[in-house]
Coordinates of C-alpha atoms in Angstrom, one line a residue:
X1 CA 18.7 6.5 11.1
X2 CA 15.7 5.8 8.8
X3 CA 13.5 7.0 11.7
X4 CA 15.4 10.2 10.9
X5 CA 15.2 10.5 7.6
X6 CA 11.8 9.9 7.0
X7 CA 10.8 12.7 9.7
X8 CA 13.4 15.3 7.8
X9 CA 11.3 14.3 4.5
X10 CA 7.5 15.0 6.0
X11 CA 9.0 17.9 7.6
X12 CA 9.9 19.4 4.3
X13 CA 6.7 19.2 3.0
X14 CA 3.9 18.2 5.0
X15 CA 1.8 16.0 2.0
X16 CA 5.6 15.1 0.8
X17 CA 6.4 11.2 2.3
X18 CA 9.5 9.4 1.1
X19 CA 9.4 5.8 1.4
X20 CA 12.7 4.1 1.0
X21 CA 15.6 3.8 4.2
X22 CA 18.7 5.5 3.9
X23 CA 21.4 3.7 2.0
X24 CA 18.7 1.2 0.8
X25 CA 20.0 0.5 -3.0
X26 CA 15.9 0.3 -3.8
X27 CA 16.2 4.3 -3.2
X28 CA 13.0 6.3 -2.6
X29 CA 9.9 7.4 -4.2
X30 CA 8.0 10.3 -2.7
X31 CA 4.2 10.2 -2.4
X32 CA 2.0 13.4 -2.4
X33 CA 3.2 14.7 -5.6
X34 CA 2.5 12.8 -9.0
X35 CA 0.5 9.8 -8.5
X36 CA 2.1 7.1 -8.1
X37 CA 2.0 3.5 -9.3
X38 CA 2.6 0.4 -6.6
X39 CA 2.4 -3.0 -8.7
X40 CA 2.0 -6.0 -5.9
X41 CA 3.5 -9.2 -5.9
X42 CA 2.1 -12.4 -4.9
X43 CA 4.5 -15.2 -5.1
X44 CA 3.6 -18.0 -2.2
X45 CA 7.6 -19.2 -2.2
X46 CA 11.0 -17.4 -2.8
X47 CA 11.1 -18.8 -6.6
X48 CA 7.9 -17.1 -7.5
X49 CA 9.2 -14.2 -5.9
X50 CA 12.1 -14.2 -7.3
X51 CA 10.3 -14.3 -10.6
X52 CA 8.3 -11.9 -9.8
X53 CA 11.7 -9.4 -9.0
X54 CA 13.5 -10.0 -12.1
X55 CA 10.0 -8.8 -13.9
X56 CA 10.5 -5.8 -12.1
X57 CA 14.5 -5.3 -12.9
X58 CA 13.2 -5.5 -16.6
X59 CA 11.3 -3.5 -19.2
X60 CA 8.1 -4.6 -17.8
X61 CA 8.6 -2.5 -14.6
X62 CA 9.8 0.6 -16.3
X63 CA 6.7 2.0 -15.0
X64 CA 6.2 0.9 -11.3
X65 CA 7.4 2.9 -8.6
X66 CA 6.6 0.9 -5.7
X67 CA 6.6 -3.3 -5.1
X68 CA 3.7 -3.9 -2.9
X69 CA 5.0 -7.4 -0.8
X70 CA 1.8 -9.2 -0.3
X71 CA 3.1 -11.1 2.3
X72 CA -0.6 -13.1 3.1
X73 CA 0.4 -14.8 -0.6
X74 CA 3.4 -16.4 1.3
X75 CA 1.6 -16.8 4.8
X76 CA -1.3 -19.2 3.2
X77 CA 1.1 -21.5 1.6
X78 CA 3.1 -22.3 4.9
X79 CA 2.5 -25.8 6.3
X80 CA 0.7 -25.8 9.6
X81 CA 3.3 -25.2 12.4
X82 CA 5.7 -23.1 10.4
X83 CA 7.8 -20.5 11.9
X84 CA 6.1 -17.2 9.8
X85 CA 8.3 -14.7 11.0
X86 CA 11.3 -17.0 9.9
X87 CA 9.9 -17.5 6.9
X88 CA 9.1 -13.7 6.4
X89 CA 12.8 -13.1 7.7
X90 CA 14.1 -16.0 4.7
X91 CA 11.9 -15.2 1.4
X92 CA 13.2 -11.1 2.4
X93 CA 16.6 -12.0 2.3
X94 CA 16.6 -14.7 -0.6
X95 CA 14.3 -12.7 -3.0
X96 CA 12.7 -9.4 -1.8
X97 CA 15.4 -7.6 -0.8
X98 CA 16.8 -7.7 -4.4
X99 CA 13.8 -5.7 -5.6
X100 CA 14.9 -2.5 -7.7
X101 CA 12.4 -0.8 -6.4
X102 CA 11.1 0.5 -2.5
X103 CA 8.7 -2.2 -0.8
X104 CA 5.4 -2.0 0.6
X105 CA 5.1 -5.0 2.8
X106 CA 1.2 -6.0 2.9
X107 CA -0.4 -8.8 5.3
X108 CA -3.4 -8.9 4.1
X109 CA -6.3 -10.8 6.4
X110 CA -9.3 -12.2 5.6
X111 CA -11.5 -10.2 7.0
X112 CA -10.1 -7.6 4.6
X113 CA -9.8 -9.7 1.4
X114 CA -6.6 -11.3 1.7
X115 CA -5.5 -14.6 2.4
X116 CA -4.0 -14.4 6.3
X117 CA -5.9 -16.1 9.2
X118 CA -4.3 -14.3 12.5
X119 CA -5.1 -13.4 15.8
X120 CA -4.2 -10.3 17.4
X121 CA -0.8 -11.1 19.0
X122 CA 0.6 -12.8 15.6
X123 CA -0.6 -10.0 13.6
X124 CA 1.0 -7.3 15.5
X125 CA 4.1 -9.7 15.7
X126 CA 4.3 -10.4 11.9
X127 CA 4.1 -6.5 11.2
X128 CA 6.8 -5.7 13.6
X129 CA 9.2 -8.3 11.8
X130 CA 7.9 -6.4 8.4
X131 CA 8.6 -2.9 9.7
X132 CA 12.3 -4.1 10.8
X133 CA 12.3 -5.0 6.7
X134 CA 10.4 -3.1 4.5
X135 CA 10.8 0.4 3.7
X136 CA 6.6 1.0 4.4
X137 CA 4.5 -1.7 5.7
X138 CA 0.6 -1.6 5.9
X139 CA -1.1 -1.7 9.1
X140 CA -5.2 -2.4 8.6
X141 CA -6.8 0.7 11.0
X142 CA -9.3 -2.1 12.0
X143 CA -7.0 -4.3 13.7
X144 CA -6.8 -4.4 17.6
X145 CA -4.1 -1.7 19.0
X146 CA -3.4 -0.5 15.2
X147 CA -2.1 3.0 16.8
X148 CA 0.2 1.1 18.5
X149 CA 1.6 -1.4 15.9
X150 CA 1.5 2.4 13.9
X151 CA 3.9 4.0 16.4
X152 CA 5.8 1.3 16.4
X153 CA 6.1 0.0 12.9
X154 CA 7.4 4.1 12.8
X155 CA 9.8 3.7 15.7
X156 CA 11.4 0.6 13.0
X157 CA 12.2 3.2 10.3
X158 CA 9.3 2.2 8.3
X159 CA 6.6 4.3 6.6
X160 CA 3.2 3.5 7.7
X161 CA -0.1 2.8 5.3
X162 CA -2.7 2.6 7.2
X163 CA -6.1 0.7 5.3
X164 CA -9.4 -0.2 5.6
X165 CA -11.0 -2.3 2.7
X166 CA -15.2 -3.1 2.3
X167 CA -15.6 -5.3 0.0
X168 CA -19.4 -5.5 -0.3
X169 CA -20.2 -1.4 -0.9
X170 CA -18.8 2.0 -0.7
X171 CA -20.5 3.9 2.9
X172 CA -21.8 7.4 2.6
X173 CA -18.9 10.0 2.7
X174 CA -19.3 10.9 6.3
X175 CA -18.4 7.1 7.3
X176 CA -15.6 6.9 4.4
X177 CA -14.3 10.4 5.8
X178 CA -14.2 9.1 9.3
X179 CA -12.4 6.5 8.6
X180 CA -9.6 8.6 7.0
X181 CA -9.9 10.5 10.1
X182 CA -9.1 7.8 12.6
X183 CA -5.9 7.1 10.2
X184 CA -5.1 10.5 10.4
X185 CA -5.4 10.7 14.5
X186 CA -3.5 7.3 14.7
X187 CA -0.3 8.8 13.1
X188 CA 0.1 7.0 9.4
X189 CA 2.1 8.3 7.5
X190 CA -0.1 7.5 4.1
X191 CA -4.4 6.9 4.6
X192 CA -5.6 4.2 2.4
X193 CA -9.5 3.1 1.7
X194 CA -10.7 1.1 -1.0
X195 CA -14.6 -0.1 -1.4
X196 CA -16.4 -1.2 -3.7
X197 CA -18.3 1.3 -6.3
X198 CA -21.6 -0.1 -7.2
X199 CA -22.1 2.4 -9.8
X200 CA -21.0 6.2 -10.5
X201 CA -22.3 7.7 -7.3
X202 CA -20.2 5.3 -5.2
X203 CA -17.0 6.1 -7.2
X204 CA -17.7 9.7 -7.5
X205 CA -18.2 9.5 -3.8
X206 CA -14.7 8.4 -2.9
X207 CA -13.1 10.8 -5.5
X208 CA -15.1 13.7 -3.5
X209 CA -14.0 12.7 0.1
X210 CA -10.5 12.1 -1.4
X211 CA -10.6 15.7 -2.6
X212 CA -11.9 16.5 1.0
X213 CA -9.2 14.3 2.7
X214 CA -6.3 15.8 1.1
X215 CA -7.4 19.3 2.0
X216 CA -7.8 18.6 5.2
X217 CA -5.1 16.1 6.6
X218 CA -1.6 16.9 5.9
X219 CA -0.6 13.3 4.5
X220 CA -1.0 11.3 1.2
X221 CA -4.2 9.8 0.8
X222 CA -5.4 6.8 -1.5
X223 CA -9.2 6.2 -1.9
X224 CA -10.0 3.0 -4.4
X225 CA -13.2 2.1 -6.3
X226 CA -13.2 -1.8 -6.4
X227 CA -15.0 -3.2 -9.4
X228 CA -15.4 -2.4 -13.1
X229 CA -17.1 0.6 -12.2
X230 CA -14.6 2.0 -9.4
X231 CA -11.8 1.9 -12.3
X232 CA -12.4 6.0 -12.9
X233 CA -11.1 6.4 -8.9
X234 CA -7.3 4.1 -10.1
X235 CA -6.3 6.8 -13.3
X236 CA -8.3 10.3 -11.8
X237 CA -4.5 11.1 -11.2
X238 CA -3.0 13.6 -8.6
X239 CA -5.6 16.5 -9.5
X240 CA -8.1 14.4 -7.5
X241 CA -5.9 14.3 -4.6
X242 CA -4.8 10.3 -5.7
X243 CA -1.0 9.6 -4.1
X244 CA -1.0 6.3 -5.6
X245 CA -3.0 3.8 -7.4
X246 CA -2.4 0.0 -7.4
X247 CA -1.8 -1.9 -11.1
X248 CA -0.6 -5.3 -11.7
X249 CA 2.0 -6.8 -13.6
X250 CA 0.3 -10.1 -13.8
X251 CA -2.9 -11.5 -11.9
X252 CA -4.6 -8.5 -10.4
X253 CA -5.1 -8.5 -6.5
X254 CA -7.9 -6.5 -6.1
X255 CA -11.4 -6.3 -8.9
X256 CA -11.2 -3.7 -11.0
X257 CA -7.6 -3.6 -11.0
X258 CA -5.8 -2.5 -13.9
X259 CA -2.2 -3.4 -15.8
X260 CA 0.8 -1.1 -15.1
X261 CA 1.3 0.0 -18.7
X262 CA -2.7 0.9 -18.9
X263 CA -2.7 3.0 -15.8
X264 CA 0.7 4.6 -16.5
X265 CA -0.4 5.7 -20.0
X266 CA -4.0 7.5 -18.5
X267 CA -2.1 9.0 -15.7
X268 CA 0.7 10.5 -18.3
X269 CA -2.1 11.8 -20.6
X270 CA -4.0 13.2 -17.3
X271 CA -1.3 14.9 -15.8
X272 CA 0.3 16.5 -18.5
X273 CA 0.9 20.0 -18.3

């Protein structure tokens, strides 16, 4: 049934994508128009979470339109030997499932910033548990058989963000473009990059092959300038092609990131009229 609706949603409008199931109380949010703001959270244990969800119910999340679940958060704080899908399965049903709001559910590795060591086989299993959850779930395009665990985090009822994150610099904008373009041919529903801008050409850069992107694939795309410098790419708003932007509520999770109430303020003075 979620399957469903989410195909009747892109169909409508091909750069329109609703994230939220059908009868979910967190309703949905579509990405593709206005820019959107996803705040993550990053409680370790269901009473940081839970925390973390009645911040959002309040005043403080008036702004957010999205929970990003950073699910690495919870994954790092397990004792060796824990059951992690079991654990995914609990802190959903104790805490995350109460948010207000649709969910994003995020593992984050490593190799990508976050805080999840996994092979291959418990990655793919961990996001399959998530897609069964969430109402999107992020699948990192690097990851072995990612159009796979794509078409069948889809098959779940969930919305797919594919990413790719670097860290140490921001590639020239054939190699950034490319790797839209493998998102694109691997059947996400949203393409996510994020690098880091080393000064005004990098960010400039990824707001160009953003503009490019959204042109020329028929799904939302999010292109991020990490560090103080990439901060223009979070608020340059849906007239550079931005679906979404990422701000926090408390401890950013990514440099450069910005609070909800400073990024909703630029974007509503930016997209005015």
């Amino acid at each position: 049934m979620e399957a469903e609706m989410n195909a009747t949603a892109r169909s409508a409008d091909s750069r329109i994508v609703m994230i939220g199931r059908a009868g979910a109380p967190r309703g949905a949010v579509g990405f593709g128009g206005r820019t959107r703001i996803i705040a993550p959270v990053l409680g370790a244990d269901r009473e940081a979470l839970d925390a973390e969800m009645r911040l959002l119910a309040g005043s403080e999340g008036a702004a957010v339109d999205i929970v990003e679940w950073r699910v690495d958060s919870l994954l790092a704080a397990l004792p060796a030997g824990a059951d992690a899908a079991a654990e995914i399965a609990r802190a959903w049903e104790q805490a995350v499932c109460l948010s207000p709001l649709p969910v994003l559910a995020t593992i984050r590795t490593i190799d990508e910033g976050g805080e999840a060591s996994l092979d291959a086989v418990e990655y793919a299993e961990l996001v399959g548990v998530l897609a069964r959850l969430a109402d999107a779930v992020d699948v990192e395009i690097d990851r072995a058989g990612a159009k796979d665990l794509i078409a069948g985090a889809r098959a779940a009822g969930a919305i797919v963000v594919a990413s790719h994150h670097d860290f140490s610099a921001t590639a020239p904008s054939e190699a950034v473009f490319g790797v839209l373009s493998r998102m694109d041919a691997a059947g996400a529903d949203v393409l996510k990059i994020a690098c880091r801008a080393r000064d005004a050409q990098d960010a400039l850069r990824l707001l160009d092959v953003q503009l490019r992107a959204r042109a020329e694939f028929s799904r939302p795309i999010i292109a991020i300038g990490m560090g103080g410098v990439g901060a223009l790419t979070r608020i340059a708003g849906s007239r550079f092609g931005s679906a979404a932007t990422f701000a926090s509520l408390g401890a950013a999770s990514a440099p450069g990131q910005l609070s909800v109430e400073e990024t909703r303020g630029v974007l509503d003075l930016l997209e005015r009229g």
